[in-house]
Tab-separated table of C-alpha atoms in Angstrom:
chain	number	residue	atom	x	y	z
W	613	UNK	CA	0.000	0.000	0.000
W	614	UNK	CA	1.270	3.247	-0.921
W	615	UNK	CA	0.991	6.245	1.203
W	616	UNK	CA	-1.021	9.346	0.288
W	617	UNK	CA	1.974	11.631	0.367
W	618	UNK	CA	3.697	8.903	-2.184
W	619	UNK	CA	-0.002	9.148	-3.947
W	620	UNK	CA	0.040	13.017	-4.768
W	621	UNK	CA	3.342	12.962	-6.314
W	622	UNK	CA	3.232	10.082	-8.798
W	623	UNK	CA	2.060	11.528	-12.411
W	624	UNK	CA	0.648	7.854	-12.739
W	625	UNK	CA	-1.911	8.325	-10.239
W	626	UNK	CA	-3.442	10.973	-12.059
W	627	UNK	CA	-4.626	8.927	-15.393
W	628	UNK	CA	-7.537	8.279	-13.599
W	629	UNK	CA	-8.206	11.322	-11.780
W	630	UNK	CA	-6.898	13.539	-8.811
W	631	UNK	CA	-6.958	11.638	-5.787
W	632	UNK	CA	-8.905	13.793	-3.544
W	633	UNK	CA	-9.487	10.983	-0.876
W	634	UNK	CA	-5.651	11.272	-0.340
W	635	UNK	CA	-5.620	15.147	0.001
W	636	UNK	CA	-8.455	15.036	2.434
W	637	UNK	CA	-6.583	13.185	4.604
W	638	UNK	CA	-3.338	15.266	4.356
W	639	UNK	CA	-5.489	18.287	4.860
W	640	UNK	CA	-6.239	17.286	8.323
W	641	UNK	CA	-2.369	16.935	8.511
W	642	UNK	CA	-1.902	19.838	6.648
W	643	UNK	CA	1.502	21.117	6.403
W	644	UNK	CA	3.602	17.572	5.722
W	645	UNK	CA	7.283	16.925	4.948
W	646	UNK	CA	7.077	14.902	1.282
W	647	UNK	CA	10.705	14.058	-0.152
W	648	UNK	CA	12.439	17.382	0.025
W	649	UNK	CA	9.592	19.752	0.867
W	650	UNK	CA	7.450	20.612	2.794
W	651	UNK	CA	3.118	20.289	1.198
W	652	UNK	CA	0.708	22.644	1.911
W	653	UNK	CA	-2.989	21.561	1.711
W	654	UNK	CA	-5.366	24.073	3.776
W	655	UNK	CA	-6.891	27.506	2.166
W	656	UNK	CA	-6.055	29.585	4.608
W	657	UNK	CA	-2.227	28.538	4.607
W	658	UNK	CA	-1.950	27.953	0.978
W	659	UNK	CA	-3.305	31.946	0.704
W	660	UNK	CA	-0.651	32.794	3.598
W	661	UNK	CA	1.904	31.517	1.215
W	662	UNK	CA	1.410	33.275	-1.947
W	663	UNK	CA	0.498	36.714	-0.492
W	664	UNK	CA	3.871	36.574	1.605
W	665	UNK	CA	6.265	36.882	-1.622
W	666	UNK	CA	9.324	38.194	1.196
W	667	UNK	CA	8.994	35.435	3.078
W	668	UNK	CA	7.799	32.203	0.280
W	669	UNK	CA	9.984	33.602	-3.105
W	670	UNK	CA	9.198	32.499	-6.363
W	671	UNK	CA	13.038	33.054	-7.390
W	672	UNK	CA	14.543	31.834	-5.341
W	673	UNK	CA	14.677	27.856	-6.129
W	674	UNK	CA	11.774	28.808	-9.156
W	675	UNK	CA	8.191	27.531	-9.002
W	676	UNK	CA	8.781	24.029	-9.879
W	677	UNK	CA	8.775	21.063	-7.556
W	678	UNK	CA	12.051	19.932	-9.296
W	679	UNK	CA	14.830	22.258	-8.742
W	680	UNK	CA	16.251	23.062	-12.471
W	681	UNK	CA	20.050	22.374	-13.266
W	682	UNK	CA	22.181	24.639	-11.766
W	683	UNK	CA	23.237	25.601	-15.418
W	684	UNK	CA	19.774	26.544	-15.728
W	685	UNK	CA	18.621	27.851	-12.627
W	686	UNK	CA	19.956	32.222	-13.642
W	687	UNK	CA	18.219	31.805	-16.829
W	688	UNK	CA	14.739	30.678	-15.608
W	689	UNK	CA	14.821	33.040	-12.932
W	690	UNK	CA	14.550	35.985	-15.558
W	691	UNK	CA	11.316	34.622	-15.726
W	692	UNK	CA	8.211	36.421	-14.504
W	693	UNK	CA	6.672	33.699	-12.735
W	694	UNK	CA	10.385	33.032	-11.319
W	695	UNK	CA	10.272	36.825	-10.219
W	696	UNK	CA	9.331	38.336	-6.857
W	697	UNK	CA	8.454	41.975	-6.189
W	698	UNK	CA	9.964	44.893	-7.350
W	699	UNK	CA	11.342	42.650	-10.770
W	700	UNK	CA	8.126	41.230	-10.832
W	701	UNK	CA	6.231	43.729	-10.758
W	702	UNK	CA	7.957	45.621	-13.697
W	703	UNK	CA	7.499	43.199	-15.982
W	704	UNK	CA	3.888	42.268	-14.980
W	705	UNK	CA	3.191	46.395	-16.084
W	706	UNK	CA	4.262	46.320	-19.111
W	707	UNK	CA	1.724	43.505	-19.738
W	708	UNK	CA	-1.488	44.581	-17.781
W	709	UNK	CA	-2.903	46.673	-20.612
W	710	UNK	CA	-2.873	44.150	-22.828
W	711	UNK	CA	-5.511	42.360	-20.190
W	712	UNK	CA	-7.292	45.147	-18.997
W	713	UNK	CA	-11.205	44.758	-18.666
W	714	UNK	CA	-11.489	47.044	-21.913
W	715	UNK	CA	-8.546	45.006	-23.438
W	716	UNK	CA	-10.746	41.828	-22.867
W	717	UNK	CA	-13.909	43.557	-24.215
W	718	UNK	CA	-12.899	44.242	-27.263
W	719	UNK	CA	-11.581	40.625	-27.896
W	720	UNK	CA	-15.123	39.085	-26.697
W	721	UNK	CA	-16.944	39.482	-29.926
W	722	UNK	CA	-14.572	37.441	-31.784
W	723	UNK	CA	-13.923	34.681	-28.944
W	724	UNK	CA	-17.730	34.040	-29.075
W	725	UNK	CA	-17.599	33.867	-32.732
W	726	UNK	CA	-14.770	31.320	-32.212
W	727	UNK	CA	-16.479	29.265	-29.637
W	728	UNK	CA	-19.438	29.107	-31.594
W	729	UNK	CA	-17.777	27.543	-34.731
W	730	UNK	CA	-15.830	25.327	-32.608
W	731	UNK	CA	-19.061	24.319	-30.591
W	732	UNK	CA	-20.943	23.819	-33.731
W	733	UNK	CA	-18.108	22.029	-35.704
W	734	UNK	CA	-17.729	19.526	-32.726
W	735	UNK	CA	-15.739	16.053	-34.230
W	736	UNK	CA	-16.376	14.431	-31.156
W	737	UNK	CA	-13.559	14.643	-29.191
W	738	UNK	CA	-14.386	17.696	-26.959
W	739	UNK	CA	-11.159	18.595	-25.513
W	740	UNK	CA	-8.989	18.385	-29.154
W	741	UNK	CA	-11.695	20.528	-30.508
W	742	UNK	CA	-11.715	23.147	-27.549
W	743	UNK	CA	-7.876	23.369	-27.197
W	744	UNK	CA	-7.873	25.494	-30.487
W	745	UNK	CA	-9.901	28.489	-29.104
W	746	UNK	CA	-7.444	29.670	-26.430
W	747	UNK	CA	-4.627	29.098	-29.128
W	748	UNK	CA	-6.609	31.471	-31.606
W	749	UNK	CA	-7.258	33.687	-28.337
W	750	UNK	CA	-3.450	33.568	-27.697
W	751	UNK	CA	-2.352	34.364	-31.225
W	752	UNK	CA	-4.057	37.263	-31.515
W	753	UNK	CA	-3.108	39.212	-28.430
W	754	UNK	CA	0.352	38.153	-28.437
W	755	UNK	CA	1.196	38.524	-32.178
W	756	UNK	CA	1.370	35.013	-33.510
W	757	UNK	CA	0.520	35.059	-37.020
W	758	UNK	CA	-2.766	32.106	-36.490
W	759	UNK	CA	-1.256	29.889	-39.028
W	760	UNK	CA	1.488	29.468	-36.801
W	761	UNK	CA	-0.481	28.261	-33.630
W	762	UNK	CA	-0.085	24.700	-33.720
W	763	UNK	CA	3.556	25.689	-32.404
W	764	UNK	CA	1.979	27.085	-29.162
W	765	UNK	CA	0.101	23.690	-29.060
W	766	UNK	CA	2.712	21.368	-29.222
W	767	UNK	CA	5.503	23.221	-27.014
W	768	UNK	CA	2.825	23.346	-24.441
W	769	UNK	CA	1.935	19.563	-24.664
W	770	UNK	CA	6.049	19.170	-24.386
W	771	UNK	CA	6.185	21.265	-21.200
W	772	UNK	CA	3.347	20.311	-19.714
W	773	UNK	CA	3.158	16.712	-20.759
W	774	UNK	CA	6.431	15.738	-20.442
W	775	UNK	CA	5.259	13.199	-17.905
W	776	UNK	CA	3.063	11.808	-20.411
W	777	UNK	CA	4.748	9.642	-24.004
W	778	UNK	CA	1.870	11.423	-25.902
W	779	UNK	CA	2.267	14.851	-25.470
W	780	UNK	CA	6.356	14.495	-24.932
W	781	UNK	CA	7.080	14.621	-28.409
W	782	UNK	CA	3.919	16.317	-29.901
W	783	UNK	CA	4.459	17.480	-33.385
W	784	UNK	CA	1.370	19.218	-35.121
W	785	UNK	CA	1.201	19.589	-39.105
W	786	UNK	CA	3.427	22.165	-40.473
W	787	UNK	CA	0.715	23.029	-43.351
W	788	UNK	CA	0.411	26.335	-44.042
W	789	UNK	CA	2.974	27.780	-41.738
W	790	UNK	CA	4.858	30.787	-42.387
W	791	UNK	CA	8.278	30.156	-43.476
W	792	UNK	CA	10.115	31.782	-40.142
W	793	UNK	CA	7.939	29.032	-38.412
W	794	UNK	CA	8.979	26.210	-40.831
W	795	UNK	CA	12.839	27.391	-40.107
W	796	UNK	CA	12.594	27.177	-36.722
W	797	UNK	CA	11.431	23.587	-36.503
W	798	UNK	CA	14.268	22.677	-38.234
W	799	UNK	CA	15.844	23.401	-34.595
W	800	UNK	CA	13.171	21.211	-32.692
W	801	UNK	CA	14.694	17.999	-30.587
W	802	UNK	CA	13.629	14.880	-31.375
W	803	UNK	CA	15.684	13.055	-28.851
W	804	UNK	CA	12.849	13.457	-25.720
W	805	UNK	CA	15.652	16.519	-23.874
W	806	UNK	CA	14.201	17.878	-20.950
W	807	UNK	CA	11.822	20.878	-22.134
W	808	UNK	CA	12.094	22.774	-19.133
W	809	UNK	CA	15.487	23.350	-19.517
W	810	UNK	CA	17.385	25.886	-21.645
W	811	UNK	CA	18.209	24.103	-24.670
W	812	UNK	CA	15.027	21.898	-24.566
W	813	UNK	CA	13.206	24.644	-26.827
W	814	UNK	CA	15.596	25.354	-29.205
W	815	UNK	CA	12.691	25.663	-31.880
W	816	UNK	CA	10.632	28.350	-29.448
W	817	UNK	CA	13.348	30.968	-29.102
W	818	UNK	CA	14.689	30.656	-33.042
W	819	UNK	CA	10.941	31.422	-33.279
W	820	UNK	CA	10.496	34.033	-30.721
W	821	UNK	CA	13.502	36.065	-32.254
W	822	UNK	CA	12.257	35.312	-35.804
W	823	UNK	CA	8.931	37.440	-34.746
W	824	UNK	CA	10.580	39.984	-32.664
W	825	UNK	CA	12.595	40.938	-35.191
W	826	UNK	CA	9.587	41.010	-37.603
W	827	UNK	CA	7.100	42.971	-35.048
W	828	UNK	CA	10.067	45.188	-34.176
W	829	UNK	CA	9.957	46.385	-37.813
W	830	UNK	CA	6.078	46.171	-38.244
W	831	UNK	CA	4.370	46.783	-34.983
W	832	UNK	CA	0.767	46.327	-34.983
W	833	UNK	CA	-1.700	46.251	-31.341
W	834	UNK	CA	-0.293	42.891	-30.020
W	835	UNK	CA	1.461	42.314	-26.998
W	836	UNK	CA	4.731	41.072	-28.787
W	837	UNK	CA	5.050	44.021	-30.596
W	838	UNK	CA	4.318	46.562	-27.331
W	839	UNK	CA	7.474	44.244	-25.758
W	840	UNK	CA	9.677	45.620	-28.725
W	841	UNK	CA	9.574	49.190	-27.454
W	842	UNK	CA	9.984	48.531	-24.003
W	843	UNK	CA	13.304	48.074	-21.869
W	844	UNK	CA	13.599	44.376	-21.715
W	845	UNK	CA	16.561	41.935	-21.546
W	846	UNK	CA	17.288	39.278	-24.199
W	847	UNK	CA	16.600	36.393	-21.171
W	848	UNK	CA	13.051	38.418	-20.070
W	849	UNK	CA	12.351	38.733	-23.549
W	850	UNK	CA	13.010	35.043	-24.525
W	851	UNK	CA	11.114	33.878	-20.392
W	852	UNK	CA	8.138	36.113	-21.745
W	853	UNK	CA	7.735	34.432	-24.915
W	854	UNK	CA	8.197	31.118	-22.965
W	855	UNK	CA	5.404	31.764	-20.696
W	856	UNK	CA	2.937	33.383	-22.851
W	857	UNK	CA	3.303	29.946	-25.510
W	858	UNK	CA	2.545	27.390	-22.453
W	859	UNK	CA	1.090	29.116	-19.578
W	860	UNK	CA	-0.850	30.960	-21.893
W	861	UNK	CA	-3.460	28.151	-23.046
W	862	UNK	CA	-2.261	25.431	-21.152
W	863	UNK	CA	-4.914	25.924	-18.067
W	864	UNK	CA	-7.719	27.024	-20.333
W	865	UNK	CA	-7.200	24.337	-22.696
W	866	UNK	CA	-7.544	22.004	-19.984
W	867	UNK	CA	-10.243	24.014	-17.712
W	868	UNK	CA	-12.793	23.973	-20.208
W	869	UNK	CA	-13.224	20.343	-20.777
W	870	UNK	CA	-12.780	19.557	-17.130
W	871	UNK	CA	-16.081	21.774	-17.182
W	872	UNK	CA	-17.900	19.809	-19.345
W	873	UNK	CA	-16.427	16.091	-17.106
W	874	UNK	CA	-18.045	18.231	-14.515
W	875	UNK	CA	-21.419	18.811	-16.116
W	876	UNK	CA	-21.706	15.429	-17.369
W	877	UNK	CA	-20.788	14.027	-14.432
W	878	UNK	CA	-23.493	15.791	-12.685
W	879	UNK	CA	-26.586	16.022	-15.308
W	880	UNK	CA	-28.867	17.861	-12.526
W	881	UNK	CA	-26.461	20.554	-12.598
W	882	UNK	CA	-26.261	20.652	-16.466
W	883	UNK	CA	-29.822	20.850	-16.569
W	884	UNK	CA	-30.065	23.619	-13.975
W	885	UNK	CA	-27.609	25.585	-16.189
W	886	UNK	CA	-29.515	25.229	-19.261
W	887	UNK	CA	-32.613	26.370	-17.188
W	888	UNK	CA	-31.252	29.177	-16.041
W	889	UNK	CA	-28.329	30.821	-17.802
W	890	UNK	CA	-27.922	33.567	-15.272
W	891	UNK	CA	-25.867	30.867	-13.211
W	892	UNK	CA	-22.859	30.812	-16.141
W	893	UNK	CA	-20.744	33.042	-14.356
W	894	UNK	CA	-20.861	31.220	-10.775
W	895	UNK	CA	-20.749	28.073	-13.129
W	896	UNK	CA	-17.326	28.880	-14.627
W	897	UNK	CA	-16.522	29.605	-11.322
W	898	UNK	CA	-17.421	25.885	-9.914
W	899	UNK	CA	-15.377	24.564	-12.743
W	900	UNK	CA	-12.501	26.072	-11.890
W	901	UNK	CA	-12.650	25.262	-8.254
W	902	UNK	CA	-13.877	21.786	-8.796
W	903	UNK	CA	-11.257	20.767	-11.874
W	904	UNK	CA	-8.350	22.752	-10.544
W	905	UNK	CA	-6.154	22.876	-13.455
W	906	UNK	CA	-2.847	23.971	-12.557
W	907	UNK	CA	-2.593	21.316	-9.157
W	908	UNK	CA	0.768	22.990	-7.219
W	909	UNK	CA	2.841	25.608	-7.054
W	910	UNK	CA	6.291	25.822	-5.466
W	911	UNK	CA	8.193	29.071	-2.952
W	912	UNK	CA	11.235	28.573	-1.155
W	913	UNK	CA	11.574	30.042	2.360
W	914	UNK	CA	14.163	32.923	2.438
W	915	UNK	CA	13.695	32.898	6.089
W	916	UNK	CA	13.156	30.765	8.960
W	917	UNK	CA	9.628	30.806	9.697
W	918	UNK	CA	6.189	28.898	10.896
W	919	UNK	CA	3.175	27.715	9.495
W	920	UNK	CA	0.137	26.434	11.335
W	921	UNK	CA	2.274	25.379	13.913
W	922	UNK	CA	5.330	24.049	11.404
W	923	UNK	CA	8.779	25.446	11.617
W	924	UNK	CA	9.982	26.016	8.279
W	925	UNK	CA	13.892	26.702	7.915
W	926	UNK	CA	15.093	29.139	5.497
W	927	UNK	CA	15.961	27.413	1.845
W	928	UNK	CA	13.282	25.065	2.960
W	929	UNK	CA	10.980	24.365	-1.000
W	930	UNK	CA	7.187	24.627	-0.279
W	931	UNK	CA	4.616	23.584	-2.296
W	932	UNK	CA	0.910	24.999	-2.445
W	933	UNK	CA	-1.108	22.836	-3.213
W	934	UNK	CA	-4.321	24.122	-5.435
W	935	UNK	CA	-6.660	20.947	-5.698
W	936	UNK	CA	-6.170	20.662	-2.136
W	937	UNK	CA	-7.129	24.461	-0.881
W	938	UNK	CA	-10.370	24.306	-3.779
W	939	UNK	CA	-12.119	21.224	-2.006
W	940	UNK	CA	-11.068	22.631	1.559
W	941	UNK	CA	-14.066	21.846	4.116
W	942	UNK	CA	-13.153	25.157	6.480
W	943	UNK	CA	-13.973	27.596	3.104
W	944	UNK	CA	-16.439	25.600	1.270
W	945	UNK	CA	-19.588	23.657	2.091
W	946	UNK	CA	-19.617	19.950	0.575
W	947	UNK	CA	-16.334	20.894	-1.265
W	948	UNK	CA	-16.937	17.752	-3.491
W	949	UNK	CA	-20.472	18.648	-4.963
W	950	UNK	CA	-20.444	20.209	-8.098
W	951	UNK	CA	-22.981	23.344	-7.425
W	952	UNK	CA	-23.258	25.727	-10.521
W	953	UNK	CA	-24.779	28.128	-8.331
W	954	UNK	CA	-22.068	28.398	-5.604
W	955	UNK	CA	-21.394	32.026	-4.120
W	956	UNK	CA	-18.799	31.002	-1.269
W	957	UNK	CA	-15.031	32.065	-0.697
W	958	UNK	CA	-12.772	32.712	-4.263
W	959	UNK	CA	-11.310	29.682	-5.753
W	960	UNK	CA	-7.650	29.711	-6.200
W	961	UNK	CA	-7.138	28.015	-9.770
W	962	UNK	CA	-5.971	31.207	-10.898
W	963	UNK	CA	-3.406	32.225	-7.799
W	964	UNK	CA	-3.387	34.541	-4.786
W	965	UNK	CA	-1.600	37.775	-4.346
W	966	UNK	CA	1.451	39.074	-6.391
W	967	UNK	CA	1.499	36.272	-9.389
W	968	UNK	CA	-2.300	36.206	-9.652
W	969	UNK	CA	-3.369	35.315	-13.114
W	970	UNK	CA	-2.520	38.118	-15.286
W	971	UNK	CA	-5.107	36.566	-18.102
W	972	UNK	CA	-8.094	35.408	-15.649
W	973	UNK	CA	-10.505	37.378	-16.733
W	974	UNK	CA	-9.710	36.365	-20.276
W	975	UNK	CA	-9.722	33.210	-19.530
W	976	UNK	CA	-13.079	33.661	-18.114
W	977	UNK	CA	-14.182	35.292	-20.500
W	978	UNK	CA	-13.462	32.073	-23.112
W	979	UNK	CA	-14.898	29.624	-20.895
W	980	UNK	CA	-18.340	31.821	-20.677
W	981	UNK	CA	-18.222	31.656	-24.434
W	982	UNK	CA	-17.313	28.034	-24.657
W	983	UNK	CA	-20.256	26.986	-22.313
W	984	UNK	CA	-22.353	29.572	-24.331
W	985	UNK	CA	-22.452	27.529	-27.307
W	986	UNK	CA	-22.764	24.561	-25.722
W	987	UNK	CA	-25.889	25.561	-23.917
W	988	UNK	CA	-27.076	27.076	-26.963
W	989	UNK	CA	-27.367	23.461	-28.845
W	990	UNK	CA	-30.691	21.853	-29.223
W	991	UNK	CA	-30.068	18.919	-26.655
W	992	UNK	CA	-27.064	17.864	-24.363
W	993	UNK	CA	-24.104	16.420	-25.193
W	994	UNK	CA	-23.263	12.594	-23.569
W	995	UNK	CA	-20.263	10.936	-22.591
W	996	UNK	CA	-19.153	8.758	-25.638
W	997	UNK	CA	-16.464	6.540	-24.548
W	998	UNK	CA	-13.691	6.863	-21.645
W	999	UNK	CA	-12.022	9.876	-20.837
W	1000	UNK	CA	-7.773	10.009	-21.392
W	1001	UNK	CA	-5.893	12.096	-18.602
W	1002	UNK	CA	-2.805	13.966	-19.148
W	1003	UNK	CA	0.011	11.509	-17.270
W	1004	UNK	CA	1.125	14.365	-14.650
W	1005	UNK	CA	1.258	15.504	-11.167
W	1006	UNK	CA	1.155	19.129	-12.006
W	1007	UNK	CA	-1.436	19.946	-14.639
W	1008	UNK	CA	-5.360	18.646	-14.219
W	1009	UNK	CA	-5.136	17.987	-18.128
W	1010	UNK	CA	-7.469	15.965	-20.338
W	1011	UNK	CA	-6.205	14.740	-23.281
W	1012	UNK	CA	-9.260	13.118	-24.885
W	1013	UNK	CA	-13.338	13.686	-24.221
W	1014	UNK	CA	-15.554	11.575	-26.712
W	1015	UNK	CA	-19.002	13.177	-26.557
W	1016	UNK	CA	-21.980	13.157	-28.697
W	1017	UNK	CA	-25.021	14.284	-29.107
């Protein structure tokens, strides 16, 4: 028998589903020494943590469980969610506009255009279908030229699938990519290298230079070109790109369907929804909290210091742990029911305090569009065969959802 601490941390436990038994029972524990750090499973802690950047830092060791190669540890540092405040907060201005509530309005019309052709062009397998609309999001407020997206798709499944053989190598069709896209694959690693590390990517930063260079000489209203005028280093520049091509979709592309496992799995709530369409917004808000996309985060202590009791020693790693905090029983009433109409405490699928989600309200905004079109279709869709989960202990990802109608 395996213990729930050994549970939680092996990707193969998550094929078939989180194992929230197991983090109800460390919850009562709470803060618990797992391998080389120390696991943090209440709200109210896990919130402590991540508002407490002086004390937790995010660049110190990075955000990662794993502690990258010491060759690599300066260079991913640069990198805004490696950042603590002031360098943090530098970088995270010269983004905000680009996700301001206007910002997001004017993008809504065409994301619901987008989720409606996706929605009504459905092939069956929801979550392949779905992944494309925060690509198309993505492209457009960063700067990728659309043809080029499927590059964003597969160095996300390498980063955030590396755990899993069918996202480690993922290589989309090259068909009607632009030739500065087509060059840089030329670079990409076939040999199954570590993606997280430096030279793991070699195809993303050809590519990220090949568009700098190109927005830098023909700016237009995108996010990539607004980075060309502004005082950034070569390694922010390069981290930015990085994190805008995985983090960027990666949650949404997986927070979506985990919103339709949890309607189907709960067909009174479904119906409810369809009743009553005022409940979308508190419904994308259940999804969130019940799927949990992104499951842990990591800080390292820069200080000796306590927790609920637990001394923590400075270098000490400590890792939040979202799916955990979500499904807490102190914030939220039956934390395992599914209620579309739940008006409790915030979630925290999209962070606490300093690194909050710089795109949340974009991403809400594509899930209320998503869920739009699917309400808007003449029945409800069905399960159609057995859901595939993403092999991993860090992302809540679905790889495959067979519906019909």
């Amino acid at each position: 028998m395996r213990t729930d601490a050994e549970l939680i941390v092996d990707p193969d436990t998550y094929t078939s589903g989180v194992p929230h038994d197991a983090l109800t029972r460390l919850r009562e524990k709470n803060v618990v020494r797992i391998d080389d750090f120390w696991a943090v499973f209440r709200y109210d802690d896990v919130r402590a943590v991540l508002r407490s950047p002086a004390v937790f830092s995010s660049h110190r060791g990075a955000t990662q469980i794993r502690d990258p190669q010491p060759e690599d540890l300066a260079y991913v540092q640069r990198m805004m969610l490696n950042q603590d405040p002031p360098a943090h907060s530098r970088l995270r201005r010269m983004l905000t506009r680009a996700f301001t509530p206007r910002a997001v309005a004017r993008l809504e019309d065409g994301i619901r255009a987008n989720a409606r052709a996706i929605v009504a062009g459905l092939s069956g397998d929801f979550a392949a279908d779905v992944a494309d609309l925060p690509l198309l999001t993505l492209a457009d407020v960063f700067g990728v030229p659309r043809q080029d997206r499927a590059l964003l798709y597969d160095w996300s499944n390498r980063v955030i699938g590396f755990q899993d053989s069918e996202y480690a190598l993922s290589s989309s069709s090259t068909a009607g990519m632009t030739d500065m896209a087509l060059e840089a694959l030329e670079l990409r690693p076939s040999d199954g290298r570590d993606p997280r590390s430096r030279d793991g990517m070699p195809d993303l930063y050809a590519y990220a230079h090949a568009l700098g260079s190109y927005k830098r000489a023909h700016p237009s209203d995108d996010v990539l070109s607004n980075l060309m005028q502004e005082d950034v280093s070569l390694e922010e520049f390069e981290n930015l790109f990085w994190l805008f091509s995985v983090a960027g979709n990666e949650t949404l592309r997986n927070g979506i369907p985990g919103g339709m496992i949890a309607l189907l799995s709960h067909p009174d709530q479904y119906e409810r929804l369809r009743a009553d369409r005022s409940l979308l917004p508190s419904a994308v808000e259940e999804m969130l909290r019940w799927w949990t996309p992104v499951m842990h985060f990591r800080r390292t202590a820069v200080q000796d210091t306590s927790l609920s009791g637990q001394e923590i020693k400075a270098g000490d790693k400590v890792v939040v742990w979202f799916s955990s905090a979500n499904r807490d029983e102190r914030v939220f009433a039956e934390p395992h029911r599914f209620d579309v109409g739940r008006r409790e405490a915030d979630h925290l699928s999209f962070g606490f305090g300093p690194h909050f989600c710089l795109g949340a309200q974009l991403a809400r905004t594509q899930m209320r569009a998503i869920f739009e079109a699917v309400l808007d279709l003449s029945g409800t869709l069905r399960l159609d065969g057995e859901v595939s989960r993403l092999r991993s202990n860090f992302q809540n990802g679905v790889k495959h959802l067979p519906v019909a109608r």
